[in-house]
Short mmCIF file of N, CA and C in Angstrom, two decimals:
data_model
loop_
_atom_site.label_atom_id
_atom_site.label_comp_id
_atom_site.label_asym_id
_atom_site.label_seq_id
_atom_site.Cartn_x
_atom_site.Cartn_y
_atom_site.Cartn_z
N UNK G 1 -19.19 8.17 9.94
CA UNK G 1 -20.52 7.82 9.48
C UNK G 1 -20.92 8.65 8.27
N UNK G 2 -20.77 9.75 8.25
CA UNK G 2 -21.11 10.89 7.32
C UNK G 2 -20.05 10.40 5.74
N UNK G 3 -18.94 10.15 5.76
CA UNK G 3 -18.47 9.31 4.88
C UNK G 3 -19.13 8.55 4.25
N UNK G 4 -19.49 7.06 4.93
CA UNK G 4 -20.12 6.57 4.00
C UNK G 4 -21.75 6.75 3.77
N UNK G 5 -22.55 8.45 4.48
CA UNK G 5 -24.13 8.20 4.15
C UNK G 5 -24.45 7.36 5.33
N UNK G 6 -23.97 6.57 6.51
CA UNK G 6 -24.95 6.01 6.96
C UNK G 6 -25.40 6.54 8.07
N UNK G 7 -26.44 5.74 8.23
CA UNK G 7 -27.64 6.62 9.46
C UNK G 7 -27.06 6.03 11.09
N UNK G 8 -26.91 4.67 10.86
CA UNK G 8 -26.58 3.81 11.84
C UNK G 8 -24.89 3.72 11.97
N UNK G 9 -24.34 3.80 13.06
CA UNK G 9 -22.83 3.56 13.14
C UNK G 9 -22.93 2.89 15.13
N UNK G 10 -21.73 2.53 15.26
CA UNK G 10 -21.66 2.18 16.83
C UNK G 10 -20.11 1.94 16.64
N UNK G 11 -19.77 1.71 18.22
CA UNK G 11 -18.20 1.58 18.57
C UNK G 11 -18.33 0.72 19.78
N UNK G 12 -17.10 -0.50 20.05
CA UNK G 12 -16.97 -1.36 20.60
C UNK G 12 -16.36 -1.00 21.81
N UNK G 13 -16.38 -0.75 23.63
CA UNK G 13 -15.52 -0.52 24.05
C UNK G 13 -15.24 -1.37 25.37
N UNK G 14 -14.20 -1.92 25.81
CA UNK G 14 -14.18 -2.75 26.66
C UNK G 14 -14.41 -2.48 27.87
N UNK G 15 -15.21 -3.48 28.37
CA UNK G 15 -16.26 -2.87 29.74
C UNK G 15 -15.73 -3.57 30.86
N UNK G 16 -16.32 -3.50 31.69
CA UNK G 16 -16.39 -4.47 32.98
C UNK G 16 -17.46 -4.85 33.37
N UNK G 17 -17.47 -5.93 34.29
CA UNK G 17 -19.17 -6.38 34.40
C UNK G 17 -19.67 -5.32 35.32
N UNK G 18 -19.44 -4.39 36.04
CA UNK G 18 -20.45 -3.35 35.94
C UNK G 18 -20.81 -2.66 35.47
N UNK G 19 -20.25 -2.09 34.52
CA UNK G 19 -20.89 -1.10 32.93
C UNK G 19 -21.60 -1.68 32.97
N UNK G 20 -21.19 -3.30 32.15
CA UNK G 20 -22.04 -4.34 31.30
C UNK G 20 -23.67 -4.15 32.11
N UNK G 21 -23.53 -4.85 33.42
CA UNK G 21 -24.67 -5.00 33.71
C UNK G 21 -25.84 -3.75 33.96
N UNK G 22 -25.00 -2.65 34.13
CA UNK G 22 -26.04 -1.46 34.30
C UNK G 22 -26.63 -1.09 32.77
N UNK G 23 -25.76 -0.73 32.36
CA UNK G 23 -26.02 -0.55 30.94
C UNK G 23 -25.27 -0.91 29.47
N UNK G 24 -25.84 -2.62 29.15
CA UNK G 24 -25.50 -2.83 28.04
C UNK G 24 -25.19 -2.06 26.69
N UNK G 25 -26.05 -1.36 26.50
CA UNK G 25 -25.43 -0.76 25.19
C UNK G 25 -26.64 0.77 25.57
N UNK G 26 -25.95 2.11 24.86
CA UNK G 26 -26.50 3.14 24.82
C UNK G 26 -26.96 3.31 23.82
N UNK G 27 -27.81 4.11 22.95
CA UNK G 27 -28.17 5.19 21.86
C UNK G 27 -28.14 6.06 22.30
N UNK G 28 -27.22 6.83 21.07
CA UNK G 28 -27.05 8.69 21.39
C UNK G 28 -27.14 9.38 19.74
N UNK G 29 -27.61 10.14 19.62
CA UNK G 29 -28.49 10.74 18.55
C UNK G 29 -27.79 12.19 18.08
N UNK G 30 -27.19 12.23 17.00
CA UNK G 30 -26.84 13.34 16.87
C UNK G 30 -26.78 14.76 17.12
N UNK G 31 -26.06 15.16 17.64
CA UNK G 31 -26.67 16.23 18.61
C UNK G 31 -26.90 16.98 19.58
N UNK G 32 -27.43 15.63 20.31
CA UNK G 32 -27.51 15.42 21.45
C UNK G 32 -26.62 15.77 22.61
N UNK G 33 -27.45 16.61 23.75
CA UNK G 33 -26.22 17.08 24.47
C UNK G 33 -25.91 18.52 24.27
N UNK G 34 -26.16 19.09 22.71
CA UNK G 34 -25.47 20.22 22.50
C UNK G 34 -26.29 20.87 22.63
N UNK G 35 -26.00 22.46 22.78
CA UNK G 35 -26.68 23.56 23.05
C UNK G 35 -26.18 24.59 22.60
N UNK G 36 -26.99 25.20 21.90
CA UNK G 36 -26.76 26.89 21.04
C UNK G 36 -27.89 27.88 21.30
N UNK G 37 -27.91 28.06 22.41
CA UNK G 37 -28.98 29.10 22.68
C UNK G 37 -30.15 28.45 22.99
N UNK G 38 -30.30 26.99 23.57
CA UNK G 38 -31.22 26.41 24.02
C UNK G 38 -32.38 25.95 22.49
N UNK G 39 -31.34 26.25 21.44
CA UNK G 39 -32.24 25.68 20.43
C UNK G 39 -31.70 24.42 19.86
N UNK G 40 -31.30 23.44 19.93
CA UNK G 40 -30.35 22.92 18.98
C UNK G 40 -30.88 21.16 19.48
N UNK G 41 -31.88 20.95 18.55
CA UNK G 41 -32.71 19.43 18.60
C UNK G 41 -31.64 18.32 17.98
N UNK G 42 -31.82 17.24 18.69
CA UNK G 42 -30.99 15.94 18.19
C UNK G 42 -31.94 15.69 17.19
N UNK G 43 -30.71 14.80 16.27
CA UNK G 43 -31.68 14.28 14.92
C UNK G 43 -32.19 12.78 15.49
N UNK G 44 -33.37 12.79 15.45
CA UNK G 44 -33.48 10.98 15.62
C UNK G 44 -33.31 10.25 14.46
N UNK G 45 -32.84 10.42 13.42
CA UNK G 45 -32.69 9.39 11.97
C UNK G 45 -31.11 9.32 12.50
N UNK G 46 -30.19 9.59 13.00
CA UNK G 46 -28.82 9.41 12.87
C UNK G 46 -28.43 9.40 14.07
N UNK G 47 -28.25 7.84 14.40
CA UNK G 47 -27.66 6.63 15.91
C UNK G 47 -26.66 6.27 15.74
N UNK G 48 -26.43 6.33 17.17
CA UNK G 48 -24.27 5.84 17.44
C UNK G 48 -24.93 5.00 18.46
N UNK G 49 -24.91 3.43 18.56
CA UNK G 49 -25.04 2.39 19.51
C UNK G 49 -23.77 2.47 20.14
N UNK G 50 -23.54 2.36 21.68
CA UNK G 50 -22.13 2.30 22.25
C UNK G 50 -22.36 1.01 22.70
N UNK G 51 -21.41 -0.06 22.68
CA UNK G 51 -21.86 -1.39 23.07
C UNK G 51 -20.58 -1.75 23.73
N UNK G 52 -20.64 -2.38 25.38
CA UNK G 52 -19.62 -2.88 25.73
C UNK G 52 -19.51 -3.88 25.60
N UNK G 53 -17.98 -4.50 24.96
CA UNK G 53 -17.55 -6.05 25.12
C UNK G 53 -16.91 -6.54 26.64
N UNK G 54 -17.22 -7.08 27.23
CA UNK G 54 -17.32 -7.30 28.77
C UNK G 54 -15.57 -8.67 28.66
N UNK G 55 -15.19 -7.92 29.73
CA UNK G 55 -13.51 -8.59 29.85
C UNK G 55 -13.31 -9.15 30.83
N UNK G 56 -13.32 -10.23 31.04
CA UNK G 56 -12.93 -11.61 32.48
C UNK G 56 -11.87 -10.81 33.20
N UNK G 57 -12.02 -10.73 34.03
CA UNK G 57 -11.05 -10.03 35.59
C UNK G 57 -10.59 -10.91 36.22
N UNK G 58 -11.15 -11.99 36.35
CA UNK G 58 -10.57 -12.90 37.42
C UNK G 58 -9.35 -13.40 36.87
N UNK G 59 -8.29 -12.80 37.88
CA UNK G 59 -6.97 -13.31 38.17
C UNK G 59 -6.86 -15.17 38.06
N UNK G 60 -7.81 -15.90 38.33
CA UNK G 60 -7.28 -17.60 38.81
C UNK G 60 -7.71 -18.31 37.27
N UNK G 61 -8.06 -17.42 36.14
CA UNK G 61 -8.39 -18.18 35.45
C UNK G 61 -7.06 -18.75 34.17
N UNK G 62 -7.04 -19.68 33.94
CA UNK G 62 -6.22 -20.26 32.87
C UNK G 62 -6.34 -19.49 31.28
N UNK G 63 -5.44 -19.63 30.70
CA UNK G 63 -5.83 -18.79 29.29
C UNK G 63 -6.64 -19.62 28.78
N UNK G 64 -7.00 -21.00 28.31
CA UNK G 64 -8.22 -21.78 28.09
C UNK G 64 -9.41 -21.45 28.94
N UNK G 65 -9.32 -20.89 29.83
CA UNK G 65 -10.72 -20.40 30.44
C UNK G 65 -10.97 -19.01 29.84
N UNK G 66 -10.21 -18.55 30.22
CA UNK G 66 -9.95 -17.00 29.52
C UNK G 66 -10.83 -17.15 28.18
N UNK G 67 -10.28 -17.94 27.64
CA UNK G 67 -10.54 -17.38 25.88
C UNK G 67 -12.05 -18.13 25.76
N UNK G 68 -12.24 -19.44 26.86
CA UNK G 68 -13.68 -19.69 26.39
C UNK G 68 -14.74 -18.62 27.09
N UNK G 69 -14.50 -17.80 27.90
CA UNK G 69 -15.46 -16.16 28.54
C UNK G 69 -15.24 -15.55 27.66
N UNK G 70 -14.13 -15.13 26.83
CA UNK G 70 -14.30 -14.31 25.34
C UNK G 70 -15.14 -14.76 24.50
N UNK G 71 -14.97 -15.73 24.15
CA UNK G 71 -15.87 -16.51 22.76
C UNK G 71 -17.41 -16.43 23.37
N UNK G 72 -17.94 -16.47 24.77
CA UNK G 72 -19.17 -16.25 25.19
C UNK G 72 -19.63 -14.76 25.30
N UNK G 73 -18.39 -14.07 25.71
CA UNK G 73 -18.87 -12.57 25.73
C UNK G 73 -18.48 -12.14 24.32
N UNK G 74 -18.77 -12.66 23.37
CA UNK G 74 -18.12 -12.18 21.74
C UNK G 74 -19.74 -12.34 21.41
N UNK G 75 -20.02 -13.58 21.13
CA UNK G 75 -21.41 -14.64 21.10
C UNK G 75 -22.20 -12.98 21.60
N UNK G 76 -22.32 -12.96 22.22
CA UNK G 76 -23.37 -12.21 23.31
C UNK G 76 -23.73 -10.66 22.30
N UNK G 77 -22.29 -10.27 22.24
CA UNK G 77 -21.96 -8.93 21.58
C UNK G 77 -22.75 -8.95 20.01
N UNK G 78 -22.20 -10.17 19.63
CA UNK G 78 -22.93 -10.38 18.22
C UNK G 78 -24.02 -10.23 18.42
N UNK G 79 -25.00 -11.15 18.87
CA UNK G 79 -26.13 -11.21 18.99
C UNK G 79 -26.83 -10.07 19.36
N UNK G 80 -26.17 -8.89 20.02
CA UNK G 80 -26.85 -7.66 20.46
C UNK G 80 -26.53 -7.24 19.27
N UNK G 81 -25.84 -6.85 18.33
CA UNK G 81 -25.44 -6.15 17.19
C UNK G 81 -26.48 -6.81 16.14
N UNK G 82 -26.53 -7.81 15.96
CA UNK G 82 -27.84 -8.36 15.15
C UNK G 82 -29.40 -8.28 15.11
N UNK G 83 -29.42 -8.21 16.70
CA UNK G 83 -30.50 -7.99 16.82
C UNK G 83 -31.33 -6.40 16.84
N UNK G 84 -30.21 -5.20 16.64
CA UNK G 84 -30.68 -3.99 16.65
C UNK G 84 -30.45 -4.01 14.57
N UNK G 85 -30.03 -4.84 13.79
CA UNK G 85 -29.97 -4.42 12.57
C UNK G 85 -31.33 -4.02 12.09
N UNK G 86 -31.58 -3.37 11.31
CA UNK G 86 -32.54 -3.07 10.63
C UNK G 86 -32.05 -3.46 9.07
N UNK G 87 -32.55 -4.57 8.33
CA UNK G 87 -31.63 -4.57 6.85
C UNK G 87 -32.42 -3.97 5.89
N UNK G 88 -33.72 -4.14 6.06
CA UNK G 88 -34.52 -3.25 5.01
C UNK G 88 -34.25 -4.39 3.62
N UNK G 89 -34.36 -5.71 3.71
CA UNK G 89 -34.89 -6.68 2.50
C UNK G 89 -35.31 -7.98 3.06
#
């Protein structure tokens, strides 16, 4: 992130539907977590979204089933990624 300047970054990681359903996606704030003598504040201008892409388990399904639960859990992923953009125009 620091590379290219940006404030906003996230990472894709493959879930299961119980991640998924407890917690769709996190914010974690630079920082955060750490401790240096009980002084050491997260920045809130600089977010890491963790977002799970959710992966079909069921054994009975056909690879045509398969790939149409991807293309819906893809759909889904997008739409969460879009909808946290901020574009600023």
């Amino acid at each position: 992130m620091f590379r290219f300047n940006a404030k906003k970054g996230g990472y894709i990681y493959p879930a299961n539907n119980k991640e998924s359903e407890s917690v769709p996606e996190s914010k974690m704030y630079l920082n955060e977590g750490t401790t240096f003598e009980n002084n050491v504040k997260h920045k809130e201008d600089i977010i890491i979204t963790k977002l799970g892409l959710m992966i079909p388990k069921r054994k009975d399904l056909t690879y045509s089933e398969f790939s149409q639960e991807m293309k819906l859990n893809e759909t889904q992923l997008v739409n969460s990624i879009m909808k946290d953009q901020d574009f600023g125009y």
